[in-house]
XYZ file of N, CA and C in Angstrom:
447
model
N 0.798 -1.205 0.042
C -0.069 -0.041 0.002
C 0.900 1.321 -0.072
N 0.606 2.294 -0.758
C 1.367 3.419 -0.817
C 1.185 4.280 0.309
N 2.153 5.183 0.473
C 2.120 6.050 1.715
C 0.795 6.986 1.620
N 0.372 7.445 0.526
C -0.673 8.259 0.348
C -1.931 7.482 0.900
N -2.132 6.245 0.285
C -3.305 5.600 0.822
C -3.173 5.268 2.308
N -2.121 4.839 2.777
C -2.017 4.586 4.139
C -2.280 5.742 5.000
N -1.898 6.907 4.660
C -2.161 8.177 5.294
C -3.556 8.384 5.376
N -4.320 8.167 4.123
C -5.708 8.424 4.125
C -6.557 7.545 5.159
N -6.020 6.172 5.196
C -6.763 5.369 6.059
C -6.549 5.713 7.474
N -5.440 6.169 7.824
C -4.997 6.786 9.173
C -5.871 7.831 9.546
N -6.077 8.805 8.593
C -6.850 9.863 8.785
C -8.200 9.694 9.262
N -8.814 8.646 8.449
C -10.270 8.060 8.704
C -10.194 7.563 10.069
N -9.409 6.803 10.492
C -9.355 6.074 11.721
C -9.227 7.270 12.798
N -8.277 8.146 12.663
C -8.055 9.409 13.602
C -9.292 10.143 13.681
N -10.061 10.176 12.545
C -11.278 11.038 12.836
C -12.377 10.356 13.541
N -12.544 8.983 13.350
C -13.454 8.290 14.034
C -13.209 8.149 15.555
N -11.811 8.166 15.940
C -11.369 8.120 17.166
C -11.329 9.539 17.941
N -11.535 10.616 17.022
C -11.532 11.828 17.547
C -10.242 12.236 18.195
N -8.931 11.672 17.558
C -7.654 11.996 17.963
C -7.099 13.227 17.198
N -7.171 14.273 17.891
C -6.903 15.496 17.286
C -5.554 15.777 16.919
N -4.635 15.121 17.784
C -3.084 15.224 17.645
C -2.725 14.293 16.436
N -3.230 13.120 16.288
C -2.966 12.318 15.322
C -3.322 12.830 14.041
N -4.570 13.315 14.001
C -5.276 13.942 12.830
C -4.499 15.131 12.283
N -3.992 15.948 13.226
C -3.198 17.156 12.889
C -1.809 16.753 12.099
N -1.216 15.802 12.738
C 0.098 15.146 12.295
C -0.149 14.559 10.923
N -1.250 13.740 10.700
C -1.535 13.196 9.473
C -2.119 14.120 8.322
N -2.661 15.092 8.795
C -2.966 16.203 7.680
C -1.594 16.805 7.349
N -0.761 17.241 8.200
C 0.464 17.739 7.788
C 1.313 16.843 6.868
N 1.263 15.542 7.033
C 1.954 14.664 6.079
C 1.234 14.902 4.562
N -0.134 14.699 4.782
C -0.851 14.734 3.408
C -0.454 16.100 2.776
N -0.648 17.170 3.485
C -0.394 18.537 2.778
C 1.075 18.567 2.321
N 2.116 18.143 3.061
C 3.490 18.137 2.581
C 3.550 17.301 1.334
N 3.038 16.044 1.306
C 2.925 15.271 0.143
C 2.392 15.914 -1.075
N 1.445 16.614 -0.919
C 0.752 17.542 -1.933
C 1.665 18.580 -2.461
N 2.325 19.387 -1.477
C 3.225 20.221 -1.863
C 4.552 19.921 -2.614
N 4.901 18.716 -1.967
C 6.263 18.146 -2.759
C 5.857 17.590 -4.195
N 4.888 16.877 -4.208
C 4.440 16.341 -5.654
C 4.213 17.444 -6.604
N 3.499 18.608 -6.101
C 3.190 19.619 -7.118
C 4.385 20.451 -7.432
N 5.315 20.664 -6.394
C 6.399 21.567 -6.469
C 7.394 21.150 -7.808
N 7.383 19.927 -7.872
C 8.363 19.377 -9.097
C 7.653 19.649 -10.381
N 6.382 19.953 -10.496
C 5.792 20.225 -11.624
C 5.269 18.802 -12.519
N 5.669 17.866 -11.969
C 5.208 16.644 -12.628
C 4.135 15.964 -11.840
N 3.435 15.150 -12.617
C 2.262 14.385 -11.885
C 2.630 13.030 -11.505
N 3.899 12.664 -11.460
C 4.460 11.407 -11.082
C 4.201 11.223 -9.611
N 4.100 10.080 -8.991
C 4.026 9.978 -7.602
C 5.382 9.931 -7.059
N 5.367 10.386 -5.776
C 6.730 10.451 -5.034
C 7.361 9.068 -4.822
N 8.700 9.140 -4.972
C 9.312 7.887 -4.924
C 9.506 7.646 -3.275
N 9.804 6.432 -2.925
C 9.911 6.124 -1.598
C 10.889 6.798 -0.815
N 12.008 7.236 -1.613
C 13.178 8.008 -1.126
C 12.695 9.426 -0.752
N 11.721 10.021 -1.606
C 11.327 11.206 -1.381
C 10.462 11.342 -0.212
N 9.577 10.157 -0.128
C 8.590 10.146 1.010
C 9.344 10.139 2.208
N 10.417 9.465 2.318
C 11.280 9.289 3.596
C 11.782 10.630 4.101
N 12.419 11.219 3.029
C 13.135 12.551 3.255
C 11.983 13.559 3.741
N 10.777 13.553 3.097
C 9.823 14.462 3.558
C 9.254 14.185 5.083
N 9.135 12.835 5.436
C 8.812 12.648 6.630
C 9.948 12.973 7.759
N 11.218 12.682 7.370
C 12.135 13.153 8.161
C 12.207 14.582 8.349
N 11.941 15.253 7.338
C 11.931 16.866 7.520
C 10.824 17.266 8.526
N 9.731 16.551 8.455
C 8.606 16.912 9.337
C 9.086 16.583 10.702
N 9.637 15.464 10.988
C 10.093 15.033 12.378
C 10.970 16.128 12.799
N 12.015 16.424 12.053
C 12.952 17.339 12.284
C 12.409 18.719 12.840
N 11.544 19.290 12.065
C 10.901 20.398 12.246
C 10.174 20.321 13.688
N 9.407 19.271 13.800
C 8.858 19.288 15.158
C 9.623 19.108 16.346
N 10.783 18.356 16.165
C 11.827 18.197 17.213
C 12.314 19.612 17.584
N 12.589 20.410 16.508
C 13.243 21.642 16.896
C 12.250 22.581 17.549
N 10.873 22.474 17.161
C 9.807 23.284 17.861
C 9.725 22.832 19.231
N 9.785 21.521 19.491
C 9.621 21.068 20.860
C 10.757 21.495 21.658
N 11.933 21.479 21.181
C 13.145 21.950 21.833
C 13.012 23.365 22.359
N 12.508 24.274 21.282
C 12.371 25.807 21.581
C 11.367 25.932 22.738
N 10.233 25.130 22.611
C 9.050 25.288 23.487
C 9.613 24.933 25.014
N 10.464 23.801 24.971
C 10.754 23.344 26.310
C 11.854 24.414 26.952
N 12.661 24.911 26.062
C 13.601 25.967 26.450
C 12.807 27.132 27.095
N 11.696 27.536 26.441
C 10.933 28.743 26.948
C 9.904 28.247 27.900
N 10.094 27.157 28.547
C 9.284 26.606 29.668
C 7.897 26.668 29.215
N 7.344 26.105 28.045
C 6.177 25.959 27.690
C 5.745 24.484 27.254
N 5.593 23.686 28.241
C 5.474 22.212 27.977
C 4.103 22.088 27.384
N 3.147 23.042 27.668
C 1.850 22.774 27.017
C 1.890 22.912 25.490
N 2.895 23.528 24.904
C 3.199 23.545 23.461
C 4.051 22.518 22.899
N 5.000 22.041 23.773
C 5.915 20.981 23.407
C 5.254 19.585 23.352
N 4.396 19.300 24.217
C 3.776 17.936 24.331
C 2.996 17.605 22.937
N 2.271 18.588 22.497
C 1.663 18.218 21.105
C 2.591 17.936 19.981
N 3.733 18.632 20.072
C 4.778 18.605 19.023
C 5.293 16.995 19.161
N 5.712 16.649 20.353
C 6.156 15.325 20.696
C 5.408 14.212 20.183
N 4.041 14.541 20.547
C 2.974 13.502 20.276
C 2.954 13.248 18.636
N 3.040 14.418 18.010
C 2.926 14.405 16.513
C 4.328 13.718 16.114
N 5.323 13.775 16.566
C 6.560 13.076 16.099
C 6.295 11.603 16.106
N 5.764 11.209 17.266
C 5.442 9.637 17.405
C 4.466 9.226 16.375
N 3.463 10.080 15.857
C 2.569 9.513 14.750
C 3.358 9.488 13.530
N 4.156 10.569 13.198
C 4.943 10.705 12.001
C 5.861 9.570 11.702
N 6.565 9.054 12.806
C 7.697 8.222 13.011
C 7.066 6.893 12.636
N 5.825 6.582 12.709
C 5.091 5.296 12.384
C 5.373 4.858 10.909
N 5.662 5.993 10.067
C 5.548 5.750 8.681
C 7.076 5.638 8.182
N 8.074 5.853 9.155
C 9.556 5.797 8.663
C 9.879 4.532 8.952
N 11.057 4.111 8.185
C 11.427 2.699 8.659
C 12.271 2.801 9.953
N 12.481 1.706 10.452
C 13.178 1.500 11.819
C 14.499 2.196 11.739
N 14.697 3.046 12.717
C 15.840 3.778 12.845
C 17.078 2.895 13.538
N 18.175 2.890 13.014
C 19.309 2.277 13.390
C 19.847 2.869 14.879
N 20.368 2.061 15.599
C 21.167 2.585 16.822
C 22.438 3.279 16.442
N 22.868 4.124 17.280
C 24.219 4.864 16.928
C 25.427 3.838 16.786
N 25.373 2.775 17.512
C 26.347 1.745 17.323
C 26.402 1.206 15.916
N 25.145 0.804 15.471
C 25.004 0.260 14.123
C 25.381 1.205 13.042
N 24.964 2.574 13.280
C 25.498 3.671 12.302
C 26.903 3.801 12.364
N 27.573 3.774 13.393
C 29.026 3.821 13.514
C 29.689 2.721 12.861
N 29.106 1.401 13.004
C 29.840 0.250 12.262
C 29.558 0.515 10.724
N 28.516 1.021 10.157
C 28.347 1.235 8.671
C 29.323 2.316 8.310
N 29.394 3.447 9.155
C 30.442 4.488 8.726
C 31.798 4.072 8.836
N 32.194 3.214 9.787
C 33.513 2.797 9.869
C 33.951 1.832 8.664
N 32.871 1.094 8.332
C 33.171 0.280 7.023
C 33.428 1.170 5.775
N 32.601 2.203 5.658
C 32.654 3.066 4.448
C 34.109 3.715 4.427
N 34.501 4.089 5.633
C 35.812 4.935 5.778
C 36.995 3.752 5.481
N 36.802 2.554 5.801
C 37.870 1.563 5.685
C 37.938 1.294 4.191
N 36.545 1.255 3.600
C 36.732 0.934 2.041
C 37.093 2.089 1.050
N 36.894 3.216 1.640
C 37.327 4.379 0.860
C 38.835 4.748 1.068
N 39.384 4.503 2.291
C 40.419 4.929 2.789
C 40.622 6.319 3.126
N 39.461 6.898 3.470
C 39.328 8.356 3.862
C 39.850 8.630 5.206
N 40.650 9.617 5.248
C 41.323 10.115 6.515
C 41.296 11.723 6.591
N 41.131 12.165 7.797
C 41.043 13.432 8.025
C 39.736 14.219 7.705
N 39.591 15.294 8.254
C 38.142 15.958 8.211
C 37.986 16.356 6.574
N 38.915 16.414 5.862
C 38.848 16.707 4.309
C 38.011 15.847 3.722
N 37.911 14.575 4.056
C 37.192 13.413 3.451
C 35.810 13.448 3.876
N 35.506 14.349 4.720
C 34.025 14.308 5.290
C 32.974 14.282 4.288
N 32.911 15.145 3.303
C 31.861 15.173 2.227
C 31.808 14.024 1.635
N 32.872 13.409 1.276
C 32.872 12.175 0.526
C 32.274 10.967 1.339
N 32.642 10.861 2.514
C 32.011 9.917 3.468
C 30.682 10.132 3.901
N 30.267 11.435 3.953
C 28.823 11.831 4.202
C 27.933 11.384 2.965
N 28.492 11.699 1.769
C 27.681 11.409 0.720
C 27.273 9.832 0.586
N 28.242 9.054 0.805
C 28.171 7.744 0.659
C 27.376 6.950 1.824
N 27.744 7.520 3.083
C 26.842 7.089 4.239
C 25.340 7.389 4.141
N 25.138 8.704 3.625
C 23.645 9.150 3.526
C 23.063 8.222 2.394
N 23.575 7.870 1.354
C 23.077 7.006 0.361
C 22.871 5.689 0.904
N 23.837 5.084 1.788
C 23.623 3.758 2.252
C 22.606 3.631 3.265
N 22.637 4.675 4.271
C 21.710 4.627 5.268
C 20.399 5.189 5.105
N 20.192 5.849 3.965
C 18.939 6.464 3.483
C 17.701 6.290 4.297
N 17.426 7.133 5.108
C 16.183 6.927 5.966
C 16.162 6.228 7.327
N 17.418 5.536 7.403
C 17.429 4.634 8.807
C 18.058 5.430 9.809
N 18.697 6.568 9.439
C 19.498 7.477 10.535
C 19.274 8.822 10.221
N 19.126 9.686 11.215
C 19.231 11.085 10.907
C 20.531 11.666 10.349
N 20.463 12.759 9.745
C 21.573 13.267 9.132
C 22.598 13.790 10.176
N 21.969 14.317 11.202
C 22.733 14.978 12.239
C 23.569 13.905 13.066
N 23.059 12.818 13.314
C 23.632 11.479 13.844
C 24.798 11.049 12.961
N 24.531 10.996 11.587
C 25.595 10.437 10.687
C 26.705 11.473 10.643
N 26.387 12.800 10.656
C 27.491 13.697 10.724
C 28.355 13.804 11.962
N 27.687 13.654 13.151
C 28.527 13.521 14.377
C 29.428 12.422 14.289
N 28.927 11.277 13.895
C 29.680 9.905 13.977
C 30.867 10.079 13.031
N 30.595 10.646 11.714
C 31.650 10.823 10.750
C 32.770 11.875 11.313
N 32.394 12.830 11.822
C 33.475 13.711 12.543
C 34.181 13.098 13.509
N 33.523 12.160 14.429
C 34.192 11.512 15.538
C 35.245 10.634 14.834
N 34.859 9.787 13.893
C 35.692 8.852 13.292
C 36.837 9.385 12.354
N 36.665 10.495 11.773
C 37.539 11.126 10.951
C 38.548 11.950 11.650
N 38.339 12.402 12.748
C 39.180 13.351 13.396
C 40.356 12.446 14.171
């Protein structure tokens, strides 16, 4: 089942359950899917890779908002953001642990013979392609810096 059909089913379920937080998150996904698909000008469906990137972007935005609300001592605003993250993450592939990501990056570094921070771009590109959707870019970046320095 495509992500779009899956989202529509979940929206119906959330409406029946009167789950406003889930409904808001699902509508945000649907809206973003529409924006992304029409922005390119083509009528083709989004690829799975595009869908994962879009969902990761939505999660990242909400995490940043929740962090800001928490810093400003506004838990009433942070809680809905965190709840929406949980809803959106259901549609993402399972995330790898930091140890698993580190093992993959170490293997990439060994294969390419990369050394020093100057090789970071090369390693990041390969790691992002290989880990696509199973790890956050920030996590990948942190681990690459740690292993290359």
